[in-house]
CSV table of C-alpha atoms in Angstrom, one decimal:
chain,number,residue,atom,x,y,z
A,1,GLY,CA,57.2,15.0,16.9
A,2,TRP,CA,57.6,13.1,20.2
A,3,SER,CA,56.0,9.9,19.0
A,4,LEU,CA,55.3,8.3,15.6
A,5,THR,CA,53.3,5.5,14.1
A,6,THR,CA,51.7,4.5,10.8
A,7,GLY,CA,48.4,3.2,9.7
A,8,ARG,CA,45.9,3.4,6.8
A,9,ILE,CA,43.8,6.2,8.4
A,10,ASN,CA,41.9,7.3,5.2
A,11,ALA,CA,41.7,3.7,3.8
A,12,ASP,CA,43.5,4.3,0.5
A,13,SER,CA,46.4,2.2,-0.7
A,14,TYR,CA,49.0,4.3,1.1
A,15,ASP,CA,50.2,4.1,4.7
A,16,ASP,CA,49.7,7.4,6.6
A,17,ILE,CA,51.9,8.9,9.3
A,18,VAL,CA,50.6,9.8,12.8
A,19,MET,CA,52.7,12.1,14.9
A,20,GLY,CA,52.3,13.0,18.5
A,21,THR,CA,53.6,16.3,19.8
A,22,ASP,CA,53.1,16.2,23.6
A,23,GLY,CA,54.7,19.6,24.2
A,24,PHE,CA,52.4,21.6,21.8
A,25,PRO,CA,51.3,24.4,21.9
A,26,VAL,CA,53.5,27.1,23.4
A,27,ASP,CA,50.6,29.1,24.7
A,28,THR,CA,49.1,26.2,26.6
A,29,PHE,CA,52.1,24.4,28.0
A,30,SER,CA,52.3,20.7,27.0
A,31,ALA,CA,48.7,20.2,26.2
A,32,GLY,CA,49.7,18.1,23.2
A,33,GLN,CA,48.3,17.5,19.8
A,34,VAL,CA,48.2,14.7,17.2
A,35,TYR,CA,48.8,15.2,13.5
A,36,VAL,CA,48.0,12.9,10.5
A,37,PHE,CA,49.9,13.1,7.3
A,38,TYR,CA,48.2,11.1,4.4
A,39,GLY,CA,50.6,8.9,2.4
A,40,GLY,CA,50.7,9.1,-1.4
A,41,PRO,CA,53.1,9.0,-4.3
A,42,THR,CA,54.7,12.1,-2.9
A,43,LEU,CA,54.8,13.6,0.6
A,44,ASP,CA,54.9,17.2,1.8
A,45,ASN,CA,55.3,18.9,5.1
A,46,GLN,CA,51.6,19.8,5.5
A,47,PHE,CA,49.5,17.8,7.9
A,48,ASP,CA,46.0,16.6,6.7
A,49,ASP,CA,44.2,16.2,10.0
A,50,SER,CA,44.8,16.8,13.6
A,51,TYR,CA,43.3,16.4,17.1
A,52,THR,CA,43.7,18.0,20.4
A,53,LEU,CA,41.9,17.5,23.7
A,54,GLY,CA,40.8,20.9,24.8
A,55,ARG,CA,44.4,22.2,25.2
A,56,MET,CA,44.7,21.6,29.0
A,57,GLN,CA,48.1,22.3,30.4
A,58,HIS,CA,50.3,19.3,31.0
A,59,ASP,CA,47.9,16.7,29.4
A,60,TYR,CA,50.9,15.6,27.3
A,61,LEU,CA,48.5,14.3,24.7
A,62,GLY,CA,50.5,12.5,22.0
A,63,PHE,CA,53.2,11.3,24.4
A,64,SER,CA,52.6,7.9,22.8
A,65,VAL,CA,50.6,6.9,19.7
A,66,ALA,CA,49.8,3.6,18.0
A,67,SER,CA,47.8,2.6,14.9
A,68,GLY,CA,47.6,-0.1,12.2
A,69,VAL,CA,44.5,-1.9,13.4
A,70,ASP,CA,41.0,-1.5,12.0
A,71,MET,CA,39.0,-1.9,15.2
A,72,ASN,CA,35.5,-1.6,13.8
A,73,ALA,CA,35.8,-3.2,10.4
A,74,ASP,CA,35.1,0.0,8.4
A,75,THR,CA,38.5,-0.2,6.4
A,76,HIS,CA,40.0,2.7,8.4
A,77,ASP,CA,42.7,2.0,10.9
A,78,GLU,CA,42.1,3.6,14.4
A,79,ILE,CA,44.6,5.6,16.4
A,80,ILE,CA,45.2,5.3,20.2
A,81,VAL,CA,46.8,8.3,21.8
A,82,GLY,CA,48.3,8.4,25.3
A,83,MET,CA,48.0,11.5,27.6
A,84,PRO,CA,49.9,10.6,30.8
A,85,GLY,CA,49.6,14.1,32.3
A,86,SER,CA,45.8,14.5,32.1
A,87,SER,CA,44.1,15.4,35.3
A,88,ASP,CA,40.5,14.9,34.1
A,89,GLY,CA,40.2,11.6,36.2
A,90,ALA,CA,42.4,12.6,39.1
A,91,PRO,CA,45.5,14.8,39.4
A,92,SER,CA,48.0,13.5,36.8
A,93,ALA,CA,46.1,10.3,36.5
A,94,GLY,CA,46.6,10.3,32.7
A,95,GLY,CA,44.6,8.3,30.2
A,96,ALA,CA,44.2,7.5,26.6
A,97,VAL,CA,42.0,8.5,23.6
A,98,LEU,CA,40.9,6.1,20.9
A,99,LEU,CA,40.3,8.0,17.6
A,100,ARG,CA,38.3,6.5,14.8
A,101,GLY,CA,40.1,6.5,11.5
A,102,GLY,CA,38.5,8.3,8.5
A,103,GLU,CA,38.3,11.7,7.0
A,104,PRO,CA,38.3,13.4,9.5
A,105,ILE,CA,39.4,11.4,12.5
A,106,ALA,CA,37.0,11.5,15.4
A,107,VAL,CA,36.9,10.6,19.1
A,108,ASP,CA,35.6,7.1,19.7
A,109,THR,CA,36.4,6.4,23.4
A,110,THR,CA,38.3,8.3,26.1
A,111,VAL,CA,39.6,6.3,29.1
A,112,LEU,CA,40.9,8.2,32.1
A,113,GLY,CA,43.1,7.1,35.0
A,114,SER,CA,41.5,7.0,38.4
A,115,MET,CA,44.4,7.4,40.8
A,116,ALA,CA,46.4,10.6,41.4
A,117,ASN,CA,49.9,10.4,39.8
A,118,GLU,CA,48.9,7.3,37.9
A,119,GLU,CA,50.2,8.8,34.7
A,120,SER,CA,48.5,6.2,32.5
A,121,GLY,CA,49.2,6.5,28.8
A,122,HIS,CA,53.0,6.5,28.8
A,123,SER,CA,52.7,3.6,26.3
A,124,VAL,CA,49.7,2.6,24.1
A,125,VAL,CA,49.0,-0.3,21.7
A,126,LEU,CA,46.2,-1.7,19.5
A,127,TRP,CA,45.8,-5.4,19.6
A,128,ALA,CA,44.2,-7.1,16.6
A,129,GLY,CA,42.4,-10.4,17.1
A,130,PHE,CA,42.3,-10.3,20.9
A,131,GLY,CA,39.6,-12.7,22.1
A,132,GLY,CA,38.0,-12.9,18.7
A,133,GLY,CA,37.7,-9.1,18.5
A,134,ASN,CA,40.2,-6.4,19.0
A,135,ALA,CA,41.6,-4.5,22.0
A,136,PHE,CA,43.5,-1.4,23.0
A,137,ALA,CA,45.8,-1.0,26.0
A,138,PHE,CA,47.9,1.6,27.7
A,139,GLY,CA,50.5,1.3,30.4
A,140,SER,CA,51.4,3.2,33.6
A,141,ALA,CA,54.9,3.1,35.1
A,142,ALA,CA,54.2,5.5,37.9
A,143,GLN,CA,54.7,5.1,41.6
A,144,SER,CA,51.0,4.9,42.3
A,145,PHE,CA,51.2,1.1,42.2
A,146,GLY,CA,54.0,0.7,44.7
A,147,ASN,CA,57.7,0.7,44.0
A,148,PHE,CA,57.1,1.7,40.4
A,149,ARG,CA,55.8,-1.7,39.5
A,150,GLY,CA,53.5,-0.1,37.0
A,151,ARG,CA,50.3,-1.5,35.5
A,152,LEU,CA,48.8,-2.4,32.1
A,153,PHE,CA,45.2,-1.6,31.3
A,154,LEU,CA,43.6,-3.7,28.6
A,155,TYR,CA,40.2,-2.9,27.0
A,156,ALA,CA,38.7,-5.5,24.8
A,157,THR,CA,36.2,-4.7,22.0
A,158,SER,CA,33.7,-7.1,20.6
A,159,ALA,CA,34.3,-8.6,17.2
A,160,PRO,CA,32.4,-6.7,14.5
A,161,GLN,CA,29.1,-8.5,13.7
A,162,GLN,CA,29.3,-10.0,10.3
A,163,ASN,CA,26.1,-9.9,8.3
A,164,ARG,CA,24.5,-13.3,7.9
A,165,ALA,CA,22.3,-14.4,5.0
A,166,PRO,CA,18.5,-14.7,5.4
A,167,VAL,CA,16.9,-18.1,5.2
A,168,ILE,CA,13.9,-18.7,3.0
A,169,SER,CA,11.3,-21.4,3.3
A,170,VAL,CA,9.1,-22.4,0.4
A,171,PRO,CA,6.5,-25.1,0.0
A,172,GLY,CA,7.1,-28.3,-1.9
A,173,PRO,CA,6.0,-29.1,-5.5
A,174,GLN,CA,2.5,-27.8,-6.5
A,175,VAL,CA,0.0,-29.2,-8.9
A,176,VAL,CA,-3.0,-27.2,-10.2
A,177,THR,CA,-5.6,-27.7,-12.9
A,178,ALA,CA,-6.0,-24.8,-15.4
A,179,GLN,CA,-8.7,-22.3,-14.6
A,180,ASN,CA,-8.3,-23.1,-10.8
A,181,LEU,CA,-6.6,-20.9,-8.2
A,182,LEU,CA,-3.2,-21.8,-6.9
A,183,SER,CA,-2.1,-20.0,-3.7
A,184,PHE,CA,0.6,-20.5,-1.1
A,185,THR,CA,2.8,-18.6,1.3
A,186,VAL,CA,6.6,-18.1,1.3
A,187,THR,CA,8.4,-17.2,4.6
A,188,ALA,CA,11.9,-16.0,5.4
A,189,THR,CA,13.8,-15.3,8.6
A,190,ASP,CA,17.1,-13.5,9.2
A,191,PRO,CA,19.6,-14.4,12.0
A,192,ASP,CA,20.4,-10.7,12.4
A,193,ASP,CA,16.7,-10.0,13.2
A,194,THR,CA,16.1,-7.9,10.0
A,195,VAL,CA,13.0,-8.4,7.9
A,196,PRO,CA,14.1,-9.8,4.5
A,197,GLN,CA,12.7,-8.4,1.3
A,198,LEU,CA,10.8,-11.2,-0.6
A,199,SER,CA,10.4,-11.3,-4.4
A,200,LEU,CA,9.6,-13.7,-7.2
A,201,ALA,CA,12.3,-13.8,-10.0
A,202,ASN,CA,10.2,-15.4,-12.7
A,203,PRO,CA,6.5,-14.9,-12.3
A,204,PRO,CA,4.2,-16.5,-14.9
A,205,GLY,CA,1.8,-14.3,-16.8
A,206,GLY,CA,-1.1,-13.3,-14.6
A,207,ALA,CA,0.6,-14.5,-11.4
A,208,VAL,CA,0.7,-12.2,-8.4
A,209,PHE,CA,3.3,-12.3,-5.6
A,210,THR,CA,3.0,-9.8,-2.7
A,211,ASP,CA,5.7,-9.1,-0.1
A,212,ASN,CA,3.8,-8.7,3.1
A,213,LEU,CA,6.8,-6.8,4.7
A,214,ASP,CA,6.7,-9.1,7.7
A,215,GLY,CA,8.9,-12.0,6.5
A,216,THR,CA,6.0,-13.6,4.6
A,217,GLY,CA,5.0,-13.4,1.0
A,218,SER,CA,1.7,-14.4,-0.7
A,219,PHE,CA,1.6,-16.1,-4.2
A,220,SER,CA,-1.6,-16.5,-6.2
A,221,TRP,CA,-2.3,-17.6,-9.8
A,222,THR,CA,-5.2,-18.8,-11.8
A,223,PRO,CA,-3.5,-20.3,-14.9
A,224,SER,CA,-5.4,-20.5,-18.1
A,225,VAL,CA,-5.5,-23.6,-20.4
A,226,SER,CA,-2.7,-22.1,-22.5
A,227,ASP,CA,-0.5,-22.1,-19.3
A,228,THR,CA,-0.5,-25.9,-19.2
A,229,GLY,CA,3.0,-27.2,-18.5
A,230,GLN,CA,5.8,-27.2,-16.0
A,231,TYR,CA,7.2,-24.2,-14.1
A,232,ASN,CA,10.0,-23.7,-11.6
A,233,LEU,CA,9.3,-20.6,-9.6
A,234,LEU,CA,12.3,-19.0,-8.0
A,235,PHE,CA,11.6,-17.0,-4.8
A,236,ILE,CA,14.3,-14.8,-3.2
A,237,ALA,CA,14.9,-13.3,0.3
A,238,PHE,CA,17.3,-10.4,0.4
A,239,ASP,CA,18.6,-8.5,3.5
A,240,GLY,CA,20.2,-5.6,1.6
A,241,GLU,CA,23.5,-7.5,1.2
A,242,LEU,CA,23.0,-11.2,1.2
A,243,ALA,CA,20.3,-13.4,-0.3
A,244,ASP,CA,18.8,-16.9,-0.2
A,245,SER,CA,16.5,-18.5,-2.7
A,246,GLY,CA,14.1,-21.3,-3.0
A,247,ALA,CA,12.4,-23.0,-5.9
A,248,VAL,CA,8.8,-24.2,-6.1
A,249,PRO,CA,8.1,-26.6,-9.0
A,250,VAL,CA,4.5,-26.1,-10.4
A,251,GLN,CA,2.7,-28.3,-12.8
A,252,VAL,CA,-0.4,-26.9,-14.6
A,253,LEU,CA,-2.7,-29.6,-15.8
A,254,ASP,CA,-5.2,-29.3,-18.7
A,255,THR,CA,-8.8,-29.1,-17.7
A,256,GLY,CA,-9.5,-32.3,-19.7
A,257,SER,CA,-12.2,-30.4,-21.7
A,258,CYS,CA,-12.0,-29.3,-25.3
A,259,CYS,CA,-13.6,-26.0,-24.2
A,260,HIS,CA,-11.1,-23.4,-23.1
A,261,GLY,CA,-11.7,-20.0,-21.6
A,262,THR,CA,-15.1,-18.8,-22.7
A,263,THR,CA,-17.5,-20.6,-25.0
A,264,GLY,CA,-18.2,-19.7,-28.6
A,265,ASN,CA,-15.2,-21.2,-30.4
A,266,VAL,CA,-17.5,-23.5,-32.3
A,267,ASN,CA,-15.1,-24.3,-35.1
A,268,ASN,CA,-12.3,-24.9,-32.5
A,269,ASP,CA,-9.7,-22.7,-34.1
A,270,PRO,CA,-6.3,-22.8,-32.3
A,271,ALA,CA,-6.4,-19.0,-31.6
A,272,ASP,CA,-9.7,-19.5,-29.7
A,273,ILE,CA,-11.3,-16.6,-31.7
A,274,VAL,CA,-15.1,-16.3,-31.7
A,275,ASP,CA,-16.3,-14.8,-35.0
A,276,VAL,CA,-18.6,-15.3,-38.1
A,277,ALA,CA,-16.7,-18.6,-38.9
A,278,ASP,CA,-18.1,-20.0,-35.7
A,279,LEU,CA,-21.6,-18.9,-36.6
A,280,THR,CA,-21.3,-20.5,-40.0
A,281,THR,CA,-20.1,-23.8,-38.4
A,282,LEU,CA,-23.1,-23.8,-36.0
A,283,ILE,CA,-25.6,-23.1,-38.8
A,284,ASP,CA,-24.1,-25.9,-40.9
A,285,ASN,CA,-24.4,-28.3,-37.9
A,286,LEU,CA,-28.0,-27.4,-37.1
A,287,PHE,CA,-29.5,-27.0,-40.6
A,288,ILE,CA,-27.3,-28.1,-43.5
A,289,SER,CA,-24.8,-30.9,-43.2
A,290,PHE,CA,-25.4,-31.9,-39.6
A,291,THR,CA,-21.7,-32.5,-39.4
A,292,PRO,CA,-20.7,-33.2,-35.7
A,293,LEU,CA,-19.2,-30.3,-33.9
A,294,PRO,CA,-15.5,-30.6,-33.0
A,295,CYS,CA,-16.4,-29.5,-29.4
A,296,SER,CA,-20.0,-29.3,-28.4
A,297,GLU,CA,-19.0,-27.6,-25.1
A,298,GLU,CA,-17.8,-24.6,-27.1
A,299,ALA,CA,-21.2,-24.5,-29.0
A,300,ASN,CA,-23.2,-24.5,-25.7
A,301,VAL,CA,-23.1,-20.6,-25.7
A,302,ASN,CA,-26.3,-20.2,-23.8
A,303,GLY,CA,-25.0,-22.3,-20.9
A,304,ASP,CA,-27.7,-25.0,-21.1
A,305,PRO,CA,-27.1,-27.2,-18.0
A,306,ASN,CA,-27.7,-30.3,-20.0
A,307,GLY,CA,-25.2,-29.3,-22.6
A,308,VAL,CA,-27.8,-29.3,-25.4
A,309,VAL,CA,-26.8,-27.4,-28.6
A,310,ASP,CA,-29.8,-26.0,-30.5
A,311,VAL,CA,-31.3,-22.8,-32.0
A,312,ALA,CA,-31.2,-21.1,-28.6
A,313,ASP,CA,-27.4,-21.3,-28.9
A,314,LEU,CA,-27.5,-19.9,-32.4
A,315,THR,CA,-29.6,-16.9,-31.2
A,316,THR,CA,-27.2,-16.3,-28.3
A,317,LEU,CA,-24.2,-16.3,-30.7
A,318,ILE,CA,-25.9,-13.9,-33.1
A,319,ASP,CA,-26.7,-11.6,-30.3
A,320,HIS,CA,-23.1,-11.7,-29.0
A,321,LEU,CA,-21.6,-11.0,-32.4
A,322,PHE,CA,-24.0,-8.4,-33.9
A,323,ILE,CA,-26.5,-7.0,-31.4
A,324,SER,CA,-25.8,-6.7,-27.6
A,325,PHE,CA,-22.2,-8.0,-27.6
A,326,ILE,CA,-22.9,-9.5,-24.2
A,327,PRO,CA,-19.9,-11.7,-23.2
A,328,LEU,CA,-20.3,-15.4,-23.6
A,329,PRO,CA,-20.2,-17.7,-20.5
A,330,THR,CA,-17.0,-19.5,-19.4
A,331,CYS,CA,-16.5,-23.1,-20.2
A,332,PRO,CA,-17.9,-25.6,-17.8
C-alpha cells in the first residue's frame, strides 16, 4: 500500500481501512487501485471491496486517499482518491475520484485536471462542516503553476437537506345541534413541498374524514341525540417521517326535543325501542286512562303537521308493527 486512511465505509461500529496502491497492477503499469478492508473484532488479509479507474497506465490512482467524513448524511463515510498521473483531462493533468461509502463503494464524482503536467491529486482531503456543508479538496505541486508554487482545488458540497415537519391548519371550536350536519376542511402544507398525509386519530361514530390527497381533508358528521356532549378531534399531518397535529373542540347540543331519532317511542323508554309496549301506552292514552303521554312528539307517528295525536297515529303504529313494517318518520 502506498497510502492509507480509515473511515466507517460500511457504517457499522468498526473503523475500516482504505489502502491505495498506485503501482498496481503489473500488467497495466501504475494504473492504481483502491482496497477497502472492513473492520471487526478480528482482521484478516482479505480485502472486502476495491475500485480501479479503467486501468489506464500511469494514472497512479491511489497515490493519495482520505476518508472519515459522511458527505451525504447516509451514515457511510466517503473516500477521496487522488490520481496525479491521469491524462483524461490533459496529459498528466491528474485529478481525483470521490467514492460513495457503502457496500459496495461507488463513484460519486470524478474531477480531472485541465492543464498538462498539472498532476492534481498528489494530496487529497475531505472537509467536514465547510460552509455549512462539506467539501473535498486535492492539491497539485507541479510546475504548471510556475516555479512549483502548486495549487489547491476545493469543491464544496451543499449541506444535506434535513426533513422539516409539515404544518397543519384546523378550524376553531365547533358547535352543532344533534341531527344536523357538521362539516369543515383541514389543510396542511410542507416546507419541503411534499403533500402530507392527513388523518383523524379519534373519529366519533358515524363521522367521515377524507384525505383529498392535495393537502386538504374533509370532515363531515351528523351526530345523533345520543352523541350529545364534548369532543376533541385530533387531526394529523404526516410526511412519512415527521408529523404535526391540530385539535378541534366540538360540542354537540341536544335538539331540545323529547323526540329522538324516529317517532314511535311512545312510552319514552331509554333504549328508544318501538314495540308493543308503545302501542299499549298509546291505546291507554286514547281510550282508557287518558294519562298524558311522556312525549307527544314521539306519538305523532303519522307526521301530523299540527302535532295532533289521535286514532290515525294508532293505525299507523299498528301498520308499522304488524302489517307493512313501513319505517316511521323522523322526529320533527
